Coordinates of N, CA, C and O in Angstrom, one line a residue:
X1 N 120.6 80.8 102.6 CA 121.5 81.9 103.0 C 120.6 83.0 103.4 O 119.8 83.7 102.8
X2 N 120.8 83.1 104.3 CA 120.0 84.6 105.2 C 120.4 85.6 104.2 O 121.5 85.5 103.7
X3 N 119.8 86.5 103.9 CA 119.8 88.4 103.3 C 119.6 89.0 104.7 O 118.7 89.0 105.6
X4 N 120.8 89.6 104.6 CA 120.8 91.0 105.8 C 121.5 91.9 105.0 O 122.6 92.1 105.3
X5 N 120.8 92.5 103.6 CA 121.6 94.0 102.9 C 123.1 94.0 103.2 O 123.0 95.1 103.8
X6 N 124.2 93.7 103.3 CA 124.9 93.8 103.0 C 125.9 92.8 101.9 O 125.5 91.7 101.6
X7 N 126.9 93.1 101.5 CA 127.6 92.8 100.4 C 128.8 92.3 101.1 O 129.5 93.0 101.8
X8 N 129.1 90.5 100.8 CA 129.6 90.0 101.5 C 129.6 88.5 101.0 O 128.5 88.0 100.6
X9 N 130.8 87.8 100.9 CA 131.1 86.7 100.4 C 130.4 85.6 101.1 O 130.0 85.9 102.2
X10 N 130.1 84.5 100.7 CA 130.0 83.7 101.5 C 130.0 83.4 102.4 O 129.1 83.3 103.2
X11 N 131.3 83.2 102.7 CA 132.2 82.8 104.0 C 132.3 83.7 105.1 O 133.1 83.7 106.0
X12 N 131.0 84.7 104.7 CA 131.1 86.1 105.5 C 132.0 86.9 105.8 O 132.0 87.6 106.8
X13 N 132.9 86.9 105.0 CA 134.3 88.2 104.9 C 133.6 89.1 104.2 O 133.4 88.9 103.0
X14 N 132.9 90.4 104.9 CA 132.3 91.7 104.3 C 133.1 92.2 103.1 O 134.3 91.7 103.0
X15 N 132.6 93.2 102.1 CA 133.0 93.9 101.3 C 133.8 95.1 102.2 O 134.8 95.6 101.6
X16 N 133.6 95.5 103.4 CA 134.1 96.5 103.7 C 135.7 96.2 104.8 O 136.7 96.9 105.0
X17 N 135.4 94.8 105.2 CA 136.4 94.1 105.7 C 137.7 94.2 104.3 O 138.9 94.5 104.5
X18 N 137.2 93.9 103.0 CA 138.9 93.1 101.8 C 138.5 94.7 101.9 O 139.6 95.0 102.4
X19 N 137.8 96.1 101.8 CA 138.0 97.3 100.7 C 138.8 98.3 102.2 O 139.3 99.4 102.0
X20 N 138.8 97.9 103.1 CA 139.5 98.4 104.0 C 141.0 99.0 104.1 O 141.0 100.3 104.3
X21 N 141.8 98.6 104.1 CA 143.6 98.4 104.0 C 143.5 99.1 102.6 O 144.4 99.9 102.5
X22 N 142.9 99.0 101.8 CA 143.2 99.6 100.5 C 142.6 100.9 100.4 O 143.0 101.6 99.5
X23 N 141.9 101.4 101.0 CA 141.2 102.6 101.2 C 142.7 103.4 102.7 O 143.2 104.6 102.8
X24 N 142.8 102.5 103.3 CA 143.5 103.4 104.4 C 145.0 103.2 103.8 O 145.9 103.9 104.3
X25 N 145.3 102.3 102.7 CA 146.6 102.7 102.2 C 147.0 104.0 101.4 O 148.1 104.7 101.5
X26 N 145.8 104.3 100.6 CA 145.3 105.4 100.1 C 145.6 106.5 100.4 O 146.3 107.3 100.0
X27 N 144.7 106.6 101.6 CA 144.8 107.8 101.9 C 146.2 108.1 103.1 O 146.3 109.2 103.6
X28 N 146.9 107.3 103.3 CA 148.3 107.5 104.2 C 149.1 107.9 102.9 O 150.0 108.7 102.9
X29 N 148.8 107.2 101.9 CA 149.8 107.3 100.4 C 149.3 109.0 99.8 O 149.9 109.7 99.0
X30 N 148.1 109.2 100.3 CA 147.4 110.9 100.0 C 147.9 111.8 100.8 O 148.1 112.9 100.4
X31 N 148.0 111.6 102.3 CA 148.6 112.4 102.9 C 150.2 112.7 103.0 O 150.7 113.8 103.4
X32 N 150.9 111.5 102.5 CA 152.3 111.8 102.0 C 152.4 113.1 100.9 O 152.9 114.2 100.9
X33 N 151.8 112.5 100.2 CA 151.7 113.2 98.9 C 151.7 114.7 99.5 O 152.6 115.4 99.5
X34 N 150.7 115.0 99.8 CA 150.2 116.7 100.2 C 151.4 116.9 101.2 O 152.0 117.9 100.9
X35 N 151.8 116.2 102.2 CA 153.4 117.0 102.8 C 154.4 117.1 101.9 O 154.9 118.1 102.1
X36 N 154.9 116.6 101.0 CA 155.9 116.2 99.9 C 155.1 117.9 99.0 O 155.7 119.0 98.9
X37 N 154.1 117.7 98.6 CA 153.9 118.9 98.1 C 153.9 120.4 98.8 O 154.3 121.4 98.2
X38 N 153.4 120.4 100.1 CA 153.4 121.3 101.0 C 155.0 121.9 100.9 O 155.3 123.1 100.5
X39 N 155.7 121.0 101.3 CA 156.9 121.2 101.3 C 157.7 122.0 100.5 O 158.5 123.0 100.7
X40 N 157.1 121.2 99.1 CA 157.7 121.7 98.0 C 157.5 123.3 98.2 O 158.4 124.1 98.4
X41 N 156.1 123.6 98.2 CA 155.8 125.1 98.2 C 156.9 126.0 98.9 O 157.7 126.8 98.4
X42 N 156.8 125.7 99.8 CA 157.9 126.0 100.9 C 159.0 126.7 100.5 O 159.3 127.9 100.7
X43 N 159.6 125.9 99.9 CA 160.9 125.7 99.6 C 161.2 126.5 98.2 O 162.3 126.9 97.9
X44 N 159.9 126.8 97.1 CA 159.6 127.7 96.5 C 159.8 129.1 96.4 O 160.0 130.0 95.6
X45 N 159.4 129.0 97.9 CA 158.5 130.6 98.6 C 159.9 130.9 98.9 O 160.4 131.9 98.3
X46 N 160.5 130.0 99.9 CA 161.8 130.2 100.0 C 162.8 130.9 99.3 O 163.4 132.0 99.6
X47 N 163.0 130.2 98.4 CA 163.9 130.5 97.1 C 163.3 131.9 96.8 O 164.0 132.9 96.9
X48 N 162.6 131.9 96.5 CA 161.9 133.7 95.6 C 162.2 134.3 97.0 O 163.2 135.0 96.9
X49 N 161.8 134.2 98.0 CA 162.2 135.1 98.8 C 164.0 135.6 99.3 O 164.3 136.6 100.0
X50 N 165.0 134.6 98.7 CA 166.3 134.5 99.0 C 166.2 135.3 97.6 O 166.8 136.4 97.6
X51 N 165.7 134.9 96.6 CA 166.0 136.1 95.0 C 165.4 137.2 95.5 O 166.3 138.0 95.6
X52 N 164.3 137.7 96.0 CA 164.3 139.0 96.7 C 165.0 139.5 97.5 O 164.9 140.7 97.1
X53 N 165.7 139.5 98.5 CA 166.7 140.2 99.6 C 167.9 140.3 98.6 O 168.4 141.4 98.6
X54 N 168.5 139.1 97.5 CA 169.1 139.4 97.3 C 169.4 140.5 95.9 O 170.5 140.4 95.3
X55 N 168.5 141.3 95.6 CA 168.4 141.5 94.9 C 168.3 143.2 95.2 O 168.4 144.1 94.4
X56 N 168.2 143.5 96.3 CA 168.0 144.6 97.3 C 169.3 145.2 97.1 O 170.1 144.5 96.6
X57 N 169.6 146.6 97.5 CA 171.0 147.1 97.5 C 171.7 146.6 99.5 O 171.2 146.0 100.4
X58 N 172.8 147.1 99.3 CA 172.8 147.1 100.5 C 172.7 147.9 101.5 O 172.8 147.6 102.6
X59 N 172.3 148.9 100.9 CA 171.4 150.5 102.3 C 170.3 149.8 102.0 O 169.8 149.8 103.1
X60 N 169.3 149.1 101.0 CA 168.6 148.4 102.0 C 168.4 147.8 102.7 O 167.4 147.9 103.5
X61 N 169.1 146.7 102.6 CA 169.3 145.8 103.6 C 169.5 145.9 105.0 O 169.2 145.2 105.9
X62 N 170.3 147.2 104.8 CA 170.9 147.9 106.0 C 169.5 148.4 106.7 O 169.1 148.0 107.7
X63 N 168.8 149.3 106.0 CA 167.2 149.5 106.6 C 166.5 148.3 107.3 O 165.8 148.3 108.3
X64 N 166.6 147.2 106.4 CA 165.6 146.7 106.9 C 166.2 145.4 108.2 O 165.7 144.4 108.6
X65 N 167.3 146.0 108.4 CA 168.2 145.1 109.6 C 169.0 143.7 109.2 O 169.2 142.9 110.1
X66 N 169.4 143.6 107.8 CA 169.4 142.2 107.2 C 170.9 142.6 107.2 O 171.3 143.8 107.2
X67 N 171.7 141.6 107.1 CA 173.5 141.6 106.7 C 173.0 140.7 105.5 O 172.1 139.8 105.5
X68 N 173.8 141.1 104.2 CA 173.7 139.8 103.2 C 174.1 138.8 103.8 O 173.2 137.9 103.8
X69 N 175.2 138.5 104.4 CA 175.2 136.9 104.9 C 174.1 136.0 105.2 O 174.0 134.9 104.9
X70 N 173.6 136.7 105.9 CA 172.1 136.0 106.9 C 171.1 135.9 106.2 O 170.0 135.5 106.8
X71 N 171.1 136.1 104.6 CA 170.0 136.2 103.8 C 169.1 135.3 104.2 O 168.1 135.5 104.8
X72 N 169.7 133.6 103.5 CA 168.9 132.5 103.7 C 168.2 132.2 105.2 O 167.0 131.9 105.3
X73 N 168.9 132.3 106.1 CA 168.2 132.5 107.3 C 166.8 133.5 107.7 O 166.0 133.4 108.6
X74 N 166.8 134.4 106.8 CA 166.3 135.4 106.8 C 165.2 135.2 105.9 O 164.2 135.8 106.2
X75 N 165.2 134.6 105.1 CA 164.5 134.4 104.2 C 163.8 133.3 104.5 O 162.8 133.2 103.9
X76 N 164.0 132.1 105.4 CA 163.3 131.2 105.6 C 162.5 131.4 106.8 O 161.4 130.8 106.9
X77 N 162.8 132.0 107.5 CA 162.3 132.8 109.1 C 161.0 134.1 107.9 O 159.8 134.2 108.1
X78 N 161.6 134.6 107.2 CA 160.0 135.5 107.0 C 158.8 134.1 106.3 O 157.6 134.2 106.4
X79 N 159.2 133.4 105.9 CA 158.5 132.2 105.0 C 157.5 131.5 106.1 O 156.3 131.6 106.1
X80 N 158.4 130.7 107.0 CA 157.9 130.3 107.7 C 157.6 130.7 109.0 O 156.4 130.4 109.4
X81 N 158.0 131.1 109.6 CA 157.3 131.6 111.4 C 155.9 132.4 111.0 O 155.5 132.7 109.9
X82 N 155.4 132.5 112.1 CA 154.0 133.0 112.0 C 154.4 134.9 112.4 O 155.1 135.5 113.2
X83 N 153.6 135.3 111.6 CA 153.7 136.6 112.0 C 152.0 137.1 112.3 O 151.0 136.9 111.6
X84 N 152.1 137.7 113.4 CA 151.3 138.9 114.0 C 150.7 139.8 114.5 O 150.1 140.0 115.6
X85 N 151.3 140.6 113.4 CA 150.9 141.6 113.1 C 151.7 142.9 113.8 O 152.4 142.4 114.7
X86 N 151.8 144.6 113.6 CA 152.4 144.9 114.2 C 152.2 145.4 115.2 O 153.2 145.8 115.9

């Protein structure tokens, strides 16, 4: 049997050939994970931000251009869109 440093069955099916699919199942199953969490955040930020507006009187709301109705809208548009700057 020839040695050429590498780790590899007999039948020449490499170590990196079987450790493959399991390494890239991984990390598709890792990057689920982090949007699922991402998300979550989100949706966190959200919520405390819909308990803040609503928690406001309504002369301020009125200041700051909000109708209570529109809160959740309102609250997910400051969360998410990008702001910059004034």
């Amino acid at each position: 049997m020839k040695y050429d440093n590498t780790l590899s069955a007999p039948h020449g099916f490499s170590l990196r050939d079987a450790t493959a699919p399991v390494f890239g199942a991984l990390g598709t199953a890792a990057g689920k994970v982090g949007t699922l969490l991402a998300s979550g955040v989100t949706q966190m930020q959200i919520s405390r931000m819909q308990s803040v507006l609503n928690s406001m009187s309504d002369a301020q709301l009125e200041r700051a251009g909000i109708d209570r109705n529109q809160i959740p809208q309102h609250a997910q548009a400051l969360v998410t869109e990008e702001y910059d700057g004034l």
